[in-house]
mmCIF file of C-alpha atoms in Angstrom:
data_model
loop_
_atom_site.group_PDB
_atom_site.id
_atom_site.type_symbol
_atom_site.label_atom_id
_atom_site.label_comp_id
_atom_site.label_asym_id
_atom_site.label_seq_id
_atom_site.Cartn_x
_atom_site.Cartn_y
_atom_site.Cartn_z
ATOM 1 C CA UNK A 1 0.000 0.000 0.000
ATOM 2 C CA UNK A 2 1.646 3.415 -1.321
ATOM 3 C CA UNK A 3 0.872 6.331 0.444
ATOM 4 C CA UNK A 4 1.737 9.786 -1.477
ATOM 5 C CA UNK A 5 1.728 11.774 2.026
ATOM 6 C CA UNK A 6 2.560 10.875 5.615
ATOM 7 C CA UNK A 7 0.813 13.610 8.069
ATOM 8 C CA UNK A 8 2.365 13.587 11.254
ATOM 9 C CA UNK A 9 0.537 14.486 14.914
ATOM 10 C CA UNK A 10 2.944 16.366 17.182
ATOM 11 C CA UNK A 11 2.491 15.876 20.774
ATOM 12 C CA UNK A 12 2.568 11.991 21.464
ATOM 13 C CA UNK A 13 3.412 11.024 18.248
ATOM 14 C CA UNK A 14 6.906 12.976 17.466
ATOM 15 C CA UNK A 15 7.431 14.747 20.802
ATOM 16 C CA UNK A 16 7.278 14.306 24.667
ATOM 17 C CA UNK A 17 5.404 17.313 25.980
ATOM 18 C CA UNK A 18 4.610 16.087 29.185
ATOM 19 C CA UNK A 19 7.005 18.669 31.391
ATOM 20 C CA UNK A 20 6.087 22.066 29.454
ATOM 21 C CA UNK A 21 2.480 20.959 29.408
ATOM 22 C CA UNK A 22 2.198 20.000 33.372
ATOM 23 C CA UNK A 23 3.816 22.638 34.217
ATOM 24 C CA UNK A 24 1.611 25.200 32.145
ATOM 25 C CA UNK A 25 -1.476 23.732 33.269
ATOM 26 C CA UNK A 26 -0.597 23.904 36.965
ATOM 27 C CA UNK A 27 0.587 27.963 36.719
ATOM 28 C CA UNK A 28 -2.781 28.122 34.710
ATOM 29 C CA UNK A 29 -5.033 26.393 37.203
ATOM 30 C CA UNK A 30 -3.171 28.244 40.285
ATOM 31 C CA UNK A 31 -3.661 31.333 38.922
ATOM 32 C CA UNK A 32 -7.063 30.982 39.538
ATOM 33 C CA UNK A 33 -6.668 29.349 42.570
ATOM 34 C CA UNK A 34 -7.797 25.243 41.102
ATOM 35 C CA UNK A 35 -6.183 22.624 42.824
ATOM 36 C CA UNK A 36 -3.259 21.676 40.766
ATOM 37 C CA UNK A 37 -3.364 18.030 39.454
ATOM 38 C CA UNK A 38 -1.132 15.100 39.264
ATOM 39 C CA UNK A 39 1.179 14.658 36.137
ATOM 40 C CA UNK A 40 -1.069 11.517 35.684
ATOM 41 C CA UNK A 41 -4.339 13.259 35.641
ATOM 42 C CA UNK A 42 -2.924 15.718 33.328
ATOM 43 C CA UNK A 43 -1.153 13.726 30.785
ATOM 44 C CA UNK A 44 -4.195 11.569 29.978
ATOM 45 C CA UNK A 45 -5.848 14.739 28.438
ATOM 46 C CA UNK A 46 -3.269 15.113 26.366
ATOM 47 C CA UNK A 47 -4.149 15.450 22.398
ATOM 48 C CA UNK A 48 -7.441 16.792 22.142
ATOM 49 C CA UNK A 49 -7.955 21.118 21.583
ATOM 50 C CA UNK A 50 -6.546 23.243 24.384
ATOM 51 C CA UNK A 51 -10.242 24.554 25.014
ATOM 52 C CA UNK A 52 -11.727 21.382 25.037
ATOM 53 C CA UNK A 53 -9.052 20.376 27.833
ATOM 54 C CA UNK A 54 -9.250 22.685 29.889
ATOM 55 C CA UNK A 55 -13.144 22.716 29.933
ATOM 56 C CA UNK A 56 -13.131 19.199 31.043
ATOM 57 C CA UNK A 57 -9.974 19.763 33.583
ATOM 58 C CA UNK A 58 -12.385 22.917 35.097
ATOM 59 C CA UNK A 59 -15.583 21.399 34.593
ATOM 60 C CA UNK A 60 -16.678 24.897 33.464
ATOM 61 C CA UNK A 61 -19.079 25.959 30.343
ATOM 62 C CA UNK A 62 -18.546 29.497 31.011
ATOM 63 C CA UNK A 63 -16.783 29.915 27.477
ATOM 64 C CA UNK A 64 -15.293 33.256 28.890
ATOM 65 C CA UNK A 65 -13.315 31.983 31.869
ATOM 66 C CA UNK A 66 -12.370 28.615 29.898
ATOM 67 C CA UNK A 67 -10.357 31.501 27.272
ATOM 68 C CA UNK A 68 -9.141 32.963 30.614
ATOM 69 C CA UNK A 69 -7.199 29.786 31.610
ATOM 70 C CA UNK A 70 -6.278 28.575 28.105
ATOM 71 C CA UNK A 71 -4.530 32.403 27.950
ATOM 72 C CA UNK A 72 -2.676 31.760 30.984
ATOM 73 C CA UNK A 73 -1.506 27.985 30.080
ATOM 74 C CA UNK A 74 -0.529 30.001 26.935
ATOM 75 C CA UNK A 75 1.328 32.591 28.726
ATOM 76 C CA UNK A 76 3.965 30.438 30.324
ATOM 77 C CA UNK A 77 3.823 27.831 27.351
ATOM 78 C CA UNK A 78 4.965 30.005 24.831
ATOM 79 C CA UNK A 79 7.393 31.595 26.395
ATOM 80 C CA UNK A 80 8.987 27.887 28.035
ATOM 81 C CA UNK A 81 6.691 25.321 27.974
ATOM 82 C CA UNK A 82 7.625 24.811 24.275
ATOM 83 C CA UNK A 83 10.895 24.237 25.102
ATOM 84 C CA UNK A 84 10.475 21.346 28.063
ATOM 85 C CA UNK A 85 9.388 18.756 24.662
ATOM 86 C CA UNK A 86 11.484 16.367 23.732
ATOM 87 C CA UNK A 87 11.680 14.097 21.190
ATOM 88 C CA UNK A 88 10.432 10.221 21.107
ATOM 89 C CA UNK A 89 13.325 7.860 20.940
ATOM 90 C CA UNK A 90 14.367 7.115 17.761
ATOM 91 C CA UNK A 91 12.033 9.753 15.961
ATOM 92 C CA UNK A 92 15.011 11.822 14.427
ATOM 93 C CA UNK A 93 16.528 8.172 13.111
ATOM 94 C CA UNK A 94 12.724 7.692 11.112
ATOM 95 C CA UNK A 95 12.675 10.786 9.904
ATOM 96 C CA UNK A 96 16.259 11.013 8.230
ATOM 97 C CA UNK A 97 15.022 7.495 7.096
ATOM 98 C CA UNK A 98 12.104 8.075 5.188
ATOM 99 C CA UNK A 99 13.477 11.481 3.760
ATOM 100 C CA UNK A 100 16.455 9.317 2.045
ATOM 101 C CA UNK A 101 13.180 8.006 0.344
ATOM 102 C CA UNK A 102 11.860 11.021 -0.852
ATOM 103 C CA UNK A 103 9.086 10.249 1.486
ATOM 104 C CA UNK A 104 6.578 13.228 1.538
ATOM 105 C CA UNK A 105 6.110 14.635 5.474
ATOM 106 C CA UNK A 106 4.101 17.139 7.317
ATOM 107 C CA UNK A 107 2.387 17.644 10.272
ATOM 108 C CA UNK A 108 -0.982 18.163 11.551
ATOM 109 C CA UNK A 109 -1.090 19.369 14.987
ATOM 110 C CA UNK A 110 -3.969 20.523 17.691
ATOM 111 C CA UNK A 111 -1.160 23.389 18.591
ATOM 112 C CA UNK A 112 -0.777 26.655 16.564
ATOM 113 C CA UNK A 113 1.442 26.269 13.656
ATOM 114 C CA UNK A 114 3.725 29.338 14.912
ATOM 115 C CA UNK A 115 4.331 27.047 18.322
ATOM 116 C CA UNK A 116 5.227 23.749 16.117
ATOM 117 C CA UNK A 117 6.741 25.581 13.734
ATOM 118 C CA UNK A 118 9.651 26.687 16.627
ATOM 119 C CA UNK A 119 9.135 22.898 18.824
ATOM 120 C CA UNK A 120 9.613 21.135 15.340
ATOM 121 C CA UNK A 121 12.969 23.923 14.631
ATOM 122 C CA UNK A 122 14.467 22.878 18.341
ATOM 123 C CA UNK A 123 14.637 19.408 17.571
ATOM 124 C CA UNK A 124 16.390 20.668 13.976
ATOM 125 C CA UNK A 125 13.498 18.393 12.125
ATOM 126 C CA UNK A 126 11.533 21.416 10.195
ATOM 127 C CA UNK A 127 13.283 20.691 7.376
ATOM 128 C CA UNK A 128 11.833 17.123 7.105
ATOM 129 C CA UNK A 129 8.263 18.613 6.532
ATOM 130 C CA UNK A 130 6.957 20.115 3.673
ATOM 131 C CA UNK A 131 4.139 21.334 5.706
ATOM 132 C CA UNK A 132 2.540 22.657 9.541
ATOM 133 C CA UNK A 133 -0.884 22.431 9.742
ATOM 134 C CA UNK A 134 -2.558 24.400 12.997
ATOM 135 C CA UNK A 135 -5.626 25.178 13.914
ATOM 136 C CA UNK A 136 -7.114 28.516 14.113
ATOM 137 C CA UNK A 137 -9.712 29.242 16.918
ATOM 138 C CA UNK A 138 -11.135 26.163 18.510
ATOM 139 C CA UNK A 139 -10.921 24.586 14.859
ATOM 140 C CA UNK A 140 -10.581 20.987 14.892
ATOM 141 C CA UNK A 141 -8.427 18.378 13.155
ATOM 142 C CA UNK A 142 -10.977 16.904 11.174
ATOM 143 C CA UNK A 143 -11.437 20.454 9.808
ATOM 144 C CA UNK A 144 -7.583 20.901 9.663
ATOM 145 C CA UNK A 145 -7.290 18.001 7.301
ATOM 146 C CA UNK A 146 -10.354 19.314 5.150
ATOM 147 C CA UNK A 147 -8.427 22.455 4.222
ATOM 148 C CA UNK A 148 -5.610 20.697 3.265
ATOM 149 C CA UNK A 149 -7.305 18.669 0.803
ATOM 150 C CA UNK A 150 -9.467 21.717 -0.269
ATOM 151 C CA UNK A 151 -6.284 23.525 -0.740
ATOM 152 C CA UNK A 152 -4.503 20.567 -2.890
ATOM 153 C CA UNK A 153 -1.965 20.667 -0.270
ATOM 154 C CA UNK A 154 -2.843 16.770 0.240
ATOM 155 C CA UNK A 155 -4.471 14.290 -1.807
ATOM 156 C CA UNK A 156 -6.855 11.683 -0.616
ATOM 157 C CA UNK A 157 -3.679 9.235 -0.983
ATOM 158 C CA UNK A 158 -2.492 10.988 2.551
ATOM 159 C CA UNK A 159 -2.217 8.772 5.623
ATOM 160 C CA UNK A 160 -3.143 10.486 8.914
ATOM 161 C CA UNK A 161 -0.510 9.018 11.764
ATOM 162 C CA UNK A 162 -1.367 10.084 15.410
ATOM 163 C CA UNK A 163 -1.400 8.362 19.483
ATOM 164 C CA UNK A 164 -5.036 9.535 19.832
ATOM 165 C CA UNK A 165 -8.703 8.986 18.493
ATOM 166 C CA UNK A 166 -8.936 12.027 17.787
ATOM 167 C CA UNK A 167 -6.308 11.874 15.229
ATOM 168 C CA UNK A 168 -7.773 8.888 13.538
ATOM 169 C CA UNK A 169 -11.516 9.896 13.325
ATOM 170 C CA UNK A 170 -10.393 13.043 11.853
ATOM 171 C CA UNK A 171 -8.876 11.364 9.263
ATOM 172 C CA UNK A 172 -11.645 8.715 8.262
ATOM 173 C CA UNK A 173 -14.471 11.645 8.406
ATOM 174 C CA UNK A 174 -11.545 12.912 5.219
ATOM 175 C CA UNK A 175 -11.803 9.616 3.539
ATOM 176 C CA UNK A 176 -7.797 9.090 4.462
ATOM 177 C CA UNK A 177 -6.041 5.963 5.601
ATOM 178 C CA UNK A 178 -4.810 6.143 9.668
ATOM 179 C CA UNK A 179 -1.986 4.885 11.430
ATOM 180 C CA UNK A 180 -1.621 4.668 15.075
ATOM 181 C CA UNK A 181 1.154 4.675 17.446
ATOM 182 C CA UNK A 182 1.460 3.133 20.248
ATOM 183 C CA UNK A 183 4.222 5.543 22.192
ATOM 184 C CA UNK A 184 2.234 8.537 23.182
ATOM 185 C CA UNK A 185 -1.159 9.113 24.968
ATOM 186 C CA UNK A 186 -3.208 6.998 23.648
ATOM 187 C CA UNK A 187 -4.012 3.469 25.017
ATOM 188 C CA UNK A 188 -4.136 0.412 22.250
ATOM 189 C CA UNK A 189 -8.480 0.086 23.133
ATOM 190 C CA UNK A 190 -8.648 3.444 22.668
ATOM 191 C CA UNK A 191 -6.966 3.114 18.898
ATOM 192 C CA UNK A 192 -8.260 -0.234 18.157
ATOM 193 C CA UNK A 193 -11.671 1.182 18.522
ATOM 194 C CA UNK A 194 -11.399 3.284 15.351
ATOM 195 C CA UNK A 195 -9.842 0.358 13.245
ATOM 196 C CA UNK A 196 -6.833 2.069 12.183
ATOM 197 C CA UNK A 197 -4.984 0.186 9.157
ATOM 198 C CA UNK A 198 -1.930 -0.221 10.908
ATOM 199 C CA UNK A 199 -0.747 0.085 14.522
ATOM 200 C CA UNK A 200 2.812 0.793 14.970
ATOM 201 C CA UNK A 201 4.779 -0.046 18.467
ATOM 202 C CA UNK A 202 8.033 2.056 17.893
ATOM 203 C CA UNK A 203 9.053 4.459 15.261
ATOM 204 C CA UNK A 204 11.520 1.521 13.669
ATOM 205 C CA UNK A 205 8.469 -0.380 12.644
ATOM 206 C CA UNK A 206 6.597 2.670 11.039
ATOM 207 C CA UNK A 207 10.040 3.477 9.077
ATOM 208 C CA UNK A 208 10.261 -0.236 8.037
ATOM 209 C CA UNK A 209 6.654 -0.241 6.944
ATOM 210 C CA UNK A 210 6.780 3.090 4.668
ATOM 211 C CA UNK A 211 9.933 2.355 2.968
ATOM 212 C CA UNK A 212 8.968 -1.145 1.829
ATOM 213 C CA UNK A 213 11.489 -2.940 4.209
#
């Protein structure tokens, strides 16, 4: 099975952001004086839109004090958070791998491009992609992938690759083939569930799959 396209997700998928994002959601939560949470019940909220997070995490519909906290998680995460990410073992090896190939990257992330755009230039891995996709406003990645194929930037010959549901179900509502791994955030019943067409335990596997090996 050729795929024209591989579409990356970012957090759980090519990067560790547990620190920057733990951090940035306990300064956020203090500041208006929440109980800050574990590391455990903040990780597993990982993937999904920042709003959407942080709604559940609050258990608040007041859609004016949810953009309250998602500004202050922003505040400290764009000035350091970014920078506590870290790369996946091995991640940099697939990469340089499948670009010998002529492989055709990008990445579709939940996070604003301008963010991924300078996590994905810390690692020294922008120039594998030939494209950041983020979201606008509370746009989601289902929407994300639309635009891309509106915009000829993909073809329907794309394969979405991602640690969460969410990355999966956007792709099938685009008609694209999905991929999940099984490093980041997302558990294997949670994947399973939308019947990705392959499932990938470390980034040597997904390299050996893609270039035919």
């Amino acid at each position: 099975m050729h795929f024209d396209t591989l579409i990356f997700d970012l957090d759980g998928t090519l990067s560790d952001p547990k620190l920057g994002v733990v951090r940035s959601m306990n300064f956020a939560l203090s500041s208006f004086d929440y109980t800050p949470l574990s590391e455990q019940e903040i990780t597993r909220h990982i993937g999904p839109p920042l709003e959407e997070t942080i709604q559940q995490i609050i258990g608040s519909d007041d859609g004016y004090h949810v953009d309250e906290v998602v500004a202050k998680y922003r505040e400290r995460y764009f000035e350091i958070g970014y920078t506590e990410n870290k790369l996946y073992p091995h991640i940099l090896e697939m990469l340089s791998n499948l670009a010998e190939r002529d492989i055709r990257m990008g990445v579709c992330t939940s996070k604003f491009q301008s963010i991924a755009e300078k996590i994905l230039e810390k690692f020294t891995v922008r120039q594998y992609f030939e494209f950041v996709s983020g979201p606008t406003k509370k746009m989601v990645k289902a929407k994300q992938l639309e635009n891309l194929l509106a915009k000829n930037i993909i073809s329907g010959n794309a394969i979405m690759i991602g640690d969460r549901a969410i990355d999966l179900i956007a792709a099938k509502s685009n008609g694209l083939a999905k991929a999940a791994v099984l490093w980041g955030y997302g558990d294997e019943k949670e994947l399973l569930a939308e019947k990705p067409e392959f499932l990938f335990a470390d980034p040597p596997q997904l390299t050996a799959q893609f270039i035919g090996a």
